């Protein structure tokens, strides 16, 4: 059983959470300009490493809020938990982010980041 | 439904002296079973082969066997990082059935079931295929309606399937609780009588022995660490026992498919997840069919040794640790005990997990790739044991001829680009 530190509620059992799979998959905003093959990488193809994996979790039976997690898929060690919209901060997490094939995929490069303006 | 190609090939064990029979049993009993021949050779890798199969589970071994027996390609090696059948093949609950809803699924699973029906004879190895029936039970009004739609679709494909009422189920399985007031009441069910179970290790060993007999080199304790290519052509594999030259590589590594695909820079839609099972202490025969419940993610059968075999639904997050998380079996046991109250008195004997390769549409991938000579067979997820002979048969055909036959064609990786998915999720719930 994983013990997960919800950033909002604190330490809880894994049964309160659901896992949302690979994190940081950006929807290609220029979807009409990329091929079906490139779009299928966004839609279906998944990072599935034996080692450090960046994934999304939701505290479904608690605050119902989402967050990101860097976790080792062999030892199940939770390396870091960080907010949605953020990138990992640990060296291991950063390496996993940058080495993911998706960073260079057509789908991802076709997804222009949304610029947020402060209110 | 796809046309079936039931070419059973030449069969292994061509030399009479090596065949298992009642006479060889008697002969060997007379010498206290000290003189049985080795079932297969301990091969060391040669520098080059016509084809290499990676993964010594049932699917890989079946592929190697049919390459040799149907296609006459015998200069091949099968590379396994651990021991034969040590992956999901030796960890599964062995349910065999072909009552899937979509035509494409009926094609491959029925093809496999037909091969199961003669497999022990083909291999001269008793795989203990037992057509004891697979009974799926239904717990809600909605599921009942969905069931009759499914049963009729299955029958239209010429596959046997019968609807049963709760009292008919009770007659068949006296230990089941059909009280309408339990948490998951039994409202009906359907059975495929040709379905059943087989002995998982025997399947791996039977294929290995027959493939070895036809000249296939079976190399265990050898991990593939890299795939070498020149331009768009595969040229060999790196292993812990050195480089092996070959122009054709078939990857059949189930939970490790994404790891192998990464070596070739290929993308797969696979998530590797643990699937768990357990057995109780052995008891006298009490259940002579297989019970499945998709709604509560539970299935139950009794092994020939007398153990009650229970399996759960797949774990919730990716993992390569062959164990799994505790809440899953807890939920499964709670449901099983409600349906079969006698189970509560039994002690658990063993519990384990295997890493299954789940695909978004719960259907497998049997495909060529962008690299010439590199083929993948994976994505069987929670339910690929039943297809072992069929999967190996069509994959061997794909590798030998470099084009998929009509059964394998829908399972190409291309379907994720075209959107022609074979969505068995809705149809099967838990796909065992
Ligand atoms: C608990 C459980 C219950 C199940 N119940 C059922 C069921 O009731 N009915 C059903 O039909 N299916 C069931 N399944 C699914 C079924 O077991 C699998 O789909 C099927 O056995 C897959 O066979 P395979 O030969 O492809 O894979 P495996 O048997 O897993 O073989 C893959 C092999 O590849 C090897 N390998 C991996 N990486 C490398 C490498 N780099 N180099 C060399 N070798 C490598 C592994 O060591 C392994 O031996 C169940 C699975 C589990 C875990
Ligand atoms: Zn919370």
XYZ file of C-alpha atoms and ligand atoms in Angstrom:
605
model
C 0.000 0.000 0.000
C 1.378 3.387 -1.004
C 1.215 6.195 1.534
C 0.637 9.314 -0.498
C 1.175 12.833 0.801
C -1.731 14.808 -0.691
C -0.471 18.406 -0.991
C -3.830 19.577 0.367
C -4.836 16.944 2.963
C -1.609 15.285 4.097
C -0.602 11.633 4.339
C -3.297 9.147 3.240
C -3.616 5.546 2.035
C -3.492 4.804 -1.704
C -7.118 3.565 -1.613
C -8.256 7.211 -1.396
C -6.547 8.099 -4.670
C -6.873 7.320 -8.342
C -4.018 7.358 -10.788
C -4.468 9.380 -13.986
C -1.514 7.996 -15.908
C 1.338 9.824 -17.645
C 1.707 13.513 -16.703
C 2.673 16.427 -18.949
C 0.866 15.290 -22.115
C 0.015 18.526 -23.887
C -2.853 18.537 -26.358
C -1.591 19.695 -29.769
C -3.367 23.011 -30.272
C -2.535 23.068 -33.947
C -4.160 19.669 -34.369
C -5.367 20.327 -37.900
C -1.784 20.968 -38.970
C -0.314 17.672 -37.818
C -0.723 14.195 -39.289
C -2.970 11.478 -37.843
C 0.185 9.609 -36.900
C 1.504 12.553 -34.869
C -1.908 13.013 -33.281
C -2.033 9.331 -32.329
C 1.142 9.868 -30.311
C -0.752 12.385 -28.210
C -3.920 10.291 -28.032
C -2.667 6.738 -27.501
C 1.099 6.349 -27.206
C 2.342 6.326 -23.629
C 5.578 6.555 -21.744
C 5.843 3.317 -19.779
C 9.303 3.316 -18.193
C 10.828 0.697 -15.940
C 12.134 3.269 -13.465
C 11.158 6.872 -12.781
C 7.701 7.748 -14.084
C 5.953 11.119 -13.967
C 2.237 10.621 -13.446
C -0.939 12.424 -12.336
C -2.941 11.457 -9.289
C -6.298 12.613 -7.939
C -7.370 12.488 -4.300
C -10.777 11.080 -5.343
C -12.070 10.138 -1.895
C -10.686 13.287 -0.295
C -10.327 16.826 -1.612
C -10.800 15.632 -5.244
C -7.845 17.709 -6.402
C -5.157 16.663 -8.859
C -1.387 16.735 -8.454
C 1.734 15.284 -10.103
C 4.016 12.600 -8.768
C 7.452 11.243 -9.703
C 7.504 7.576 -8.737
C 9.798 4.632 -9.360
C 7.827 1.843 -11.052
C 10.151 -0.877 -9.715
C 10.648 0.123 -6.053
C 7.404 2.192 -5.874
C 9.378 4.923 -4.064
C 7.654 8.289 -4.337
C 10.421 10.671 -5.331
C 8.462 13.909 -5.322
C 4.962 15.336 -5.422
C 4.421 18.645 -7.193
C 1.517 20.817 -8.283
C -0.410 20.582 -11.557
C 1.043 22.928 -14.158
C 4.522 22.626 -12.608
C 7.536 20.612 -13.638
C 9.486 18.272 -11.350
C 12.104 19.927 -9.129
C 14.370 17.066 -8.073
C 17.303 16.098 -10.280
C 15.786 12.623 -10.849
C 12.393 14.092 -11.741
C 13.929 16.662 -14.101
C 15.907 13.964 -15.873
C 12.760 11.862 -16.342
C 10.955 14.871 -17.768
C 13.657 15.817 -20.241
C 14.500 12.301 -21.403
C 10.889 11.427 -22.276
C 10.545 10.855 -26.056
C 7.394 12.994 -25.971
C 9.427 16.193 -25.512
C 10.564 15.843 -29.128
C 7.326 14.457 -30.574
C 5.500 16.363 -33.311
C 2.356 16.436 -31.203
C 4.117 18.152 -28.346
C 6.047 20.624 -30.434
C 2.756 21.524 -32.154
C 1.177 22.410 -28.826
C 1.889 26.047 -28.252
C 1.901 26.793 -24.542
C -1.000 28.911 -23.312
C 0.233 32.252 -22.039
C -1.393 33.183 -18.757
C -1.755 36.844 -17.942
C -1.845 37.870 -14.278
C -5.120 39.405 -13.157
C -15.435 -13.532 -38.655
C -12.007 -13.914 -40.144
C -11.197 -17.020 -42.122
C -9.229 -19.456 -40.019
C -6.021 -21.015 -41.242
C -5.619 -24.170 -39.229
C -2.327 -25.437 -40.564
C -1.026 -27.496 -37.674
C 2.337 -28.076 -39.325
C 4.512 -31.144 -39.182
C 4.427 -31.533 -35.407
C 7.484 -31.968 -33.242
C 8.970 -35.180 -31.855
C 9.567 -36.855 -35.157
C 11.732 -39.614 -33.697
C 9.521 -42.335 -32.249
C 11.973 -43.216 -29.473
C 11.641 -39.786 -27.899
C 7.830 -39.651 -27.808
C 5.948 -39.803 -24.538
C 3.397 -42.627 -24.373
C 1.962 -45.208 -22.050
C 4.813 -47.504 -23.120
C 7.545 -44.983 -22.377
C 5.915 -44.414 -18.996
C 5.986 -48.110 -18.217
C 9.562 -48.468 -19.507
C 10.779 -45.570 -17.385
C 8.866 -46.725 -14.329
C 10.845 -49.981 -14.518
C 14.075 -47.979 -14.158
C 12.690 -45.807 -11.345
C 12.329 -42.778 -13.646
C 16.102 -42.309 -13.678
C 16.488 -42.445 -17.463
C 14.008 -39.936 -18.883
C 15.587 -38.008 -21.746
C 16.170 -34.262 -21.388
C 13.089 -32.381 -22.630
C 15.179 -29.790 -24.518
C 18.844 -28.990 -25.024
C 20.695 -26.250 -23.164
C 21.701 -24.215 -26.183
C 24.317 -21.470 -26.275
C 23.825 -18.702 -28.853
C 25.337 -19.121 -32.303
C 26.715 -15.967 -33.988
C 23.795 -15.679 -36.426
C 20.239 -16.936 -37.010
C 17.546 -16.561 -39.675
C 15.189 -15.234 -36.991
C 15.284 -14.547 -33.258
C 12.287 -14.599 -30.932
C 12.662 -12.569 -27.734
C 10.640 -13.819 -24.756
C 10.243 -17.399 -23.544
C 6.630 -17.228 -22.464
C 3.931 -19.312 -24.119
C 3.475 -16.842 -26.971
C 7.192 -16.676 -27.831
C 7.618 -20.437 -27.617
C 4.520 -21.045 -29.736
C 5.846 -18.577 -32.323
C 9.178 -20.408 -32.505
C 7.433 -23.772 -32.753
C 5.089 -22.753 -35.591
C 7.921 -21.006 -37.459
C 9.679 -24.376 -37.485
C 6.712 -26.708 -37.924
C 4.477 -24.752 -40.322
C 6.992 -22.575 -42.158
C 10.073 -24.787 -42.073
C 12.255 -22.011 -40.631
C 14.396 -23.907 -38.136
C 17.581 -21.847 -37.846
C 16.093 -19.759 -35.058
C 16.856 -18.863 -31.465
C 14.478 -18.102 -28.650
C 15.998 -15.768 -26.053
C 14.616 -15.634 -22.510
C 16.064 -13.446 -19.753
C 14.926 -15.738 -16.941
C 13.458 -19.206 -17.217
C 10.793 -20.501 -19.616
C 7.292 -19.553 -18.509
C 8.583 -17.429 -15.611
C 6.615 -14.397 -16.814
C 2.841 -14.203 -17.066
C 2.624 -17.656 -18.632
C 3.513 -19.275 -15.304
C 1.543 -16.756 -13.237
C -1.877 -16.765 -14.829
C -5.155 -18.363 -13.798
C -5.366 -20.266 -17.108
C -8.900 -19.404 -18.169
C -9.503 -20.284 -21.826
C -12.543 -19.110 -23.775
C -13.364 -17.528 -27.135
C -16.677 -15.818 -26.344
C -15.612 -12.300 -27.291
C -17.995 -9.906 -28.919
C -16.285 -8.296 -31.896
C -15.649 -10.203 -35.122
C -11.911 -9.500 -35.000
C -11.695 -10.953 -31.484
C -13.798 -13.961 -32.412
C -11.314 -14.508 -35.249
C -8.185 -14.740 -33.116
C -9.610 -16.310 -29.944
C -11.614 -18.981 -31.762
C -8.576 -19.734 -33.923
C -6.682 -20.319 -30.678
C -9.443 -22.438 -29.141
C -9.456 -24.721 -32.201
C -5.699 -25.179 -31.827
C -6.092 -25.880 -28.074
C -8.483 -28.677 -29.009
C -5.669 -30.710 -30.573
C -2.643 -29.276 -28.833
C -1.652 -32.160 -26.563
C -1.585 -34.461 -29.617
C 0.288 -31.923 -31.784
C 2.985 -31.465 -29.170
C 2.987 -35.018 -27.748
C 2.785 -33.308 -24.363
C -0.226 -33.342 -22.055
C -1.135 -29.678 -21.579
C -4.104 -30.812 -19.458
C -6.570 -28.822 -21.536
C -9.865 -29.298 -19.730
C -13.068 -28.060 -21.371
C -14.926 -27.658 -18.091
C -16.819 -24.578 -19.266
C -16.480 -20.907 -18.382
C -19.517 -19.484 -16.605
C -19.869 -15.713 -16.387
C -22.334 -14.502 -13.772
C -24.376 -11.331 -13.972
C -25.336 -9.047 -11.090
C -27.524 -6.240 -12.445
C -30.446 -5.496 -14.710
C -28.205 -3.537 -17.057
C -25.654 -6.331 -17.251
C -28.447 -8.834 -18.046
C -29.454 -6.835 -21.133
C -25.875 -6.358 -22.201
C -25.347 -10.103 -21.761
C -28.111 -11.147 -24.141
C -26.791 -8.739 -26.762
C -23.348 -10.208 -26.321
C -24.443 -13.837 -26.311
C -26.307 -13.355 -29.587
C -23.377 -11.554 -31.203
C -21.099 -14.410 -30.126
C -23.475 -17.037 -31.535
C -23.679 -15.221 -34.858
C -19.957 -15.885 -35.134
C -20.581 -19.601 -34.711
C -19.170 -19.694 -31.175
C -21.047 -21.646 -28.505
C -22.708 -19.607 -25.773
C -25.718 -20.351 -23.567
C -27.778 -18.186 -21.224
C -28.553 -19.583 -17.764
C -31.031 -18.558 -15.061
C -30.006 -18.295 -11.366
C -31.617 -21.673 -10.582
C -29.843 -23.333 -13.502
C -26.591 -21.860 -12.199
C -27.323 -23.150 -8.700
C -27.891 -26.624 -10.127
C -24.592 -26.537 -11.924
C -22.641 -24.959 -9.047
C -24.298 -26.030 -5.760
C -21.877 -24.013 -3.593
C -22.930 -20.648 -5.034
C -25.108 -18.281 -3.011
C -28.066 -17.092 -5.128
C -29.893 -15.268 -2.336
C -31.276 -12.081 -3.967
C -30.342 -10.034 -0.897
C -26.552 -10.324 -1.053
C -24.269 -7.472 -2.054
C -23.795 -8.858 -5.591
C -26.929 -10.934 -6.305
C -26.718 -13.571 -9.063
C -29.308 -12.506 -11.640
C -28.263 -14.855 -14.432
C -25.255 -15.849 -16.444
C -23.903 -17.393 -19.606
C -21.578 -20.262 -20.272
C -19.176 -21.300 -22.991
C -18.956 -25.049 -22.559
C -15.956 -25.422 -24.872
C -13.999 -23.048 -22.632
C -11.977 -24.202 -19.633
C -8.431 -24.328 -18.326
C -5.004 -25.810 -19.140
C -1.801 -26.399 -17.239
C 0.248 -23.230 -17.853
C 3.761 -24.661 -17.306
C 2.953 -27.628 -19.500
C 2.089 -25.265 -22.351
C 5.505 -23.597 -22.128
C 7.350 -26.900 -21.728
C 5.372 -28.678 -24.447
C 6.087 -25.961 -27.017
C 9.743 -25.756 -25.907
C 10.281 -29.505 -26.259
C 8.616 -29.674 -29.669
C 10.424 -26.576 -30.972
C 13.771 -27.874 -29.720
C 13.095 -31.154 -31.491
C 12.715 -29.255 -34.765
C 16.074 -27.536 -34.223
C 15.162 -24.298 -32.430
C 17.873 -23.114 -29.987
C 16.265 -22.245 -26.655
C 18.546 -19.925 -24.711
C 17.603 -19.111 -21.119
C 19.211 -16.690 -18.640
C 20.063 -14.349 -21.489
C 18.659 -10.825 -21.468
C 18.262 -8.735 -24.591
C 19.793 -5.329 -23.874
C 19.707 -3.649 -27.273
C 18.333 -3.879 -30.806
C 20.844 -3.048 -33.523
C 19.824 -1.710 -36.901
C 21.283 -0.198 -40.027
C 19.022 2.455 -41.440
C 15.554 0.951 -41.570
C 16.692 -2.680 -41.304
C 17.180 -4.659 -38.103
C 20.595 -6.335 -38.111
C 20.856 -8.022 -34.739
C 20.372 -7.983 -31.004
C 22.682 -7.214 -28.098
C 22.386 -9.697 -25.266
C 24.104 -10.525 -21.987
C 25.671 -13.436 -23.913
C 26.949 -11.193 -26.706
C 25.787 -9.926 -30.072
C 23.584 -12.134 -32.277
C 23.229 -11.344 -35.956
C 19.784 -11.688 -37.533
C 17.486 -10.001 -40.052
C 14.240 -10.861 -38.267
C 13.339 -10.204 -34.639
C 10.003 -11.006 -33.016
C 9.447 -9.310 -29.620
C 7.033 -11.228 -27.392
C 7.898 -9.873 -23.952
C 4.447 -8.944 -22.515
C 5.010 -6.553 -19.571
C 8.417 -5.503 -20.900
C 7.215 -4.549 -24.392
C 7.713 -0.814 -23.838
C 11.253 -1.446 -22.594
C 12.092 -3.336 -25.809
C 10.291 -0.757 -27.951
C 12.373 2.015 -26.349
C 15.512 0.189 -27.503
C 14.290 0.639 -31.080
C 12.814 4.104 -30.540
C 9.306 2.829 -31.243
C 6.187 4.061 -29.426
C 3.575 1.712 -27.984
C 0.223 2.527 -26.356
C 0.982 0.041 -23.557
C 0.809 0.507 -19.787
C 2.486 -2.193 -17.660
C 0.388 -3.054 -14.623
C 0.392 -5.829 -12.028
C -2.349 -8.441 -12.149
C -2.718 -10.562 -9.035
C -3.943 -14.030 -8.212
C -3.891 -16.417 -5.271
C -4.616 -20.019 -4.396
C -6.078 -21.546 -1.265
C -4.972 -24.704 0.465
C -6.090 -27.768 -1.533
C -9.524 -29.245 -0.812
C -11.633 -32.081 -2.251
C -13.277 -31.463 -5.658
C -16.064 -28.926 -5.196
C -16.147 -26.823 -8.381
C -15.985 -28.345 -11.865
C -16.291 -25.228 -13.979
C -14.767 -21.733 -14.102
C -16.730 -18.849 -12.560
C -16.164 -15.286 -13.717
C -17.775 -12.092 -12.588
C -16.911 -8.995 -14.549
C -18.853 -6.667 -12.289
C -16.993 -7.564 -9.106
C -13.655 -8.376 -10.772
C -13.447 -11.895 -9.441
C -12.925 -15.284 -10.989
C -12.657 -18.683 -9.449
C -11.788 -22.230 -10.436
C -10.367 -25.334 -8.791
C -7.025 -26.726 -9.908
C -6.444 -30.435 -10.382
C -4.440 -30.348 -7.154
C -7.558 -29.101 -5.349
C -6.508 -25.507 -4.714
C -9.152 -22.846 -5.223
C -7.651 -20.429 -7.770
C -8.805 -16.822 -7.452
C -7.919 -13.866 -9.636
C -8.555 -10.155 -9.317
C -8.887 -7.101 -11.545
C -5.795 -5.265 -12.728
C -3.929 -2.857 -10.398
C -4.540 0.877 -10.651
C -1.071 2.196 -11.449
C 1.950 1.260 -13.589
C 4.478 -1.057 -12.038
C 7.255 -3.491 -12.916
C 7.387 -5.001 -9.406
C 5.823 -8.459 -9.718
C 3.758 -8.128 -6.546
C 0.847 -5.713 -6.662
C -1.017 -3.663 -4.130
C -2.994 -5.159 -1.223
C -6.397 -3.459 -1.532
C -6.991 -5.317 -4.830
C -7.009 -8.908 -3.465
C -8.858 -7.685 -0.398
C -11.735 -6.450 -2.566
C -11.663 -9.610 -4.672
C -11.759 -11.923 -1.646
C -14.661 -9.968 -0.130
C -16.692 -10.478 -3.314
C -15.714 -14.142 -3.610
C -16.711 -14.920 -0.024
C -20.086 -13.261 -0.503
C -20.778 -15.437 -3.543
C -19.198 -18.588 -2.114
C -19.519 -18.428 1.684
C -17.519 -21.667 2.167
C -14.375 -19.902 0.932
C -14.119 -17.926 4.170
C -12.853 -21.048 5.987
C -9.951 -21.651 3.635
C -6.406 -20.501 4.226
C -4.417 -18.807 1.510
C -1.478 -20.817 0.254
C 0.245 -18.516 -2.233
C -0.318 -15.047 -3.645
C 1.558 -13.436 -6.544
C 1.441 -10.868 -9.316
C 2.509 -10.676 -12.945
C 3.162 -7.580 -15.045
C 0.609 -7.400 -17.837
C 0.794 -5.194 -20.920
C -2.537 -3.382 -21.116
C -3.659 -1.701 -24.325
C -6.203 1.169 -24.517
C -8.760 -0.962 -26.402
C -8.037 -4.150 -24.408
C -6.970 -5.899 -27.622
C -3.510 -7.144 -28.579
C -0.926 -5.809 -31.006
C 0.408 -8.273 -33.613
C 2.294 -6.037 -35.941
C 5.121 -5.063 -38.205
C 6.911 -1.866 -37.250
C 8.587 0.981 -39.131
C 11.809 -1.003 -38.908
C 12.134 -3.830 -41.442
C 12.394 -7.207 -39.795
C 11.194 -6.017 -36.381
C 7.826 -7.373 -35.238
C 5.881 -6.952 -32.014
C 3.353 -9.253 -30.395
C 2.088 -7.700 -27.166
C -0.796 -5.914 -25.472
C -2.564 -9.134 -24.440
C -2.923 -7.599 -21.027
C -4.950 -9.579 -18.549
C -6.186 -12.216 -20.972
C -3.575 -13.642 -23.303
C -3.045 -17.158 -21.999
C -6.149 -18.398 -23.814
C -4.756 -17.166 -27.101
C -1.282 -18.683 -26.756
C -1.523 -21.177 -29.675
C -3.418 -18.754 -31.946
C -1.102 -15.860 -31.183
C 2.020 -17.904 -31.903
C 0.443 -19.350 -35.049
C -0.441 -16.019 -36.688
C 2.724 -14.287 -35.454
C 4.899 -16.999 -36.999
C 2.985 -16.469 -40.233
C 3.594 -12.705 -40.029
C 7.325 -13.154 -39.424
C 7.746 -15.825 -42.117
C 5.865 -13.939 -44.828
C 6.380 -10.332 -43.722
C 2.643 -9.671 -44.088
C -0.216 -10.272 -41.668
C -2.834 -12.903 -42.475
C -6.532 -12.064 -42.226
C -6.686 -12.947 -38.524
C -3.693 -10.804 -37.560
C -4.443 -7.882 -39.882
C -6.827 -5.938 -37.564
C -4.214 -6.066 -34.776
C -1.682 -3.861 -36.529
C -0.209 -0.834 -34.719
C -1.762 1.190 -37.544
C -5.149 0.993 -35.821
C -4.105 3.696 -33.375
C -3.522 5.996 -36.327
C -6.675 5.115 -38.279
C -8.889 4.898 -35.194
C -10.049 1.378 -36.119
C -9.883 0.163 -32.522
C -11.148 -3.233 -31.380
C -12.768 -2.066 -28.200
C -13.278 -5.147 -26.072
C -13.495 -3.127 -22.836
C -17.212 -2.511 -22.997
C -17.838 -6.012 -24.245
C -15.790 -7.975 -21.784
C -15.282 -5.880 -18.651
C -12.500 -7.946 -17.194
C -10.827 -9.586 -20.144
C -9.533 -12.891 -18.843
C -2.315 -13.118 -12.340
C -2.604 -13.279 -13.803
C -3.754 -13.961 -14.209
C -4.046 -14.125 -15.557
N -5.131 -14.869 -15.894
C -5.369 -15.148 -17.195
C -6.421 -16.027 -17.548
O -7.115 -16.569 -16.676
N -6.643 -16.287 -18.862
C -5.882 -15.711 -19.834
O -6.157 -15.948 -21.012
N -4.852 -14.881 -19.535
C -4.573 -14.585 -18.232
N -3.524 -13.766 -17.903
C -2.737 -13.128 -18.972
C -1.702 -14.072 -19.558
O -0.926 -14.634 -18.523
C -0.762 -13.355 -20.522
O -1.478 -12.557 -21.439
C 0.072 -14.355 -21.332
O 0.544 -15.388 -20.516
C 1.213 -13.640 -21.982
O 2.108 -14.585 -22.505
P 3.468 -14.119 -23.129
O 4.159 -15.331 -23.575
O 3.203 -13.042 -24.119
O 4.210 -13.370 -21.914
P 5.121 -13.900 -20.715
O 4.771 -15.268 -20.286
O 5.125 -12.826 -19.683
O 6.529 -14.004 -21.411
C 7.338 -12.892 -21.725
C 8.766 -13.291 -21.453
O 9.645 -12.303 -21.952
C 10.790 -12.296 -21.124
N 11.529 -11.044 -21.308
C 11.172 -9.779 -20.957
N 12.127 -8.905 -21.275
C 13.125 -9.618 -21.861
C 14.405 -9.263 -22.401
N 14.851 -8.001 -22.410
N 15.188 -10.255 -22.912
C 14.748 -11.555 -22.911
N 13.558 -11.932 -22.413
C 12.759 -10.978 -21.887
C 10.201 -12.449 -19.730
O 11.162 -12.912 -18.798
C 9.064 -13.429 -19.965
O 9.406 -14.775 -19.671
C -3.207 -13.565 -16.546
C -2.055 -12.873 -16.151
C -1.733 -12.743 -14.794
C -0.490 -12.008 -14.394
Zn -6.478 15.775 -0.769
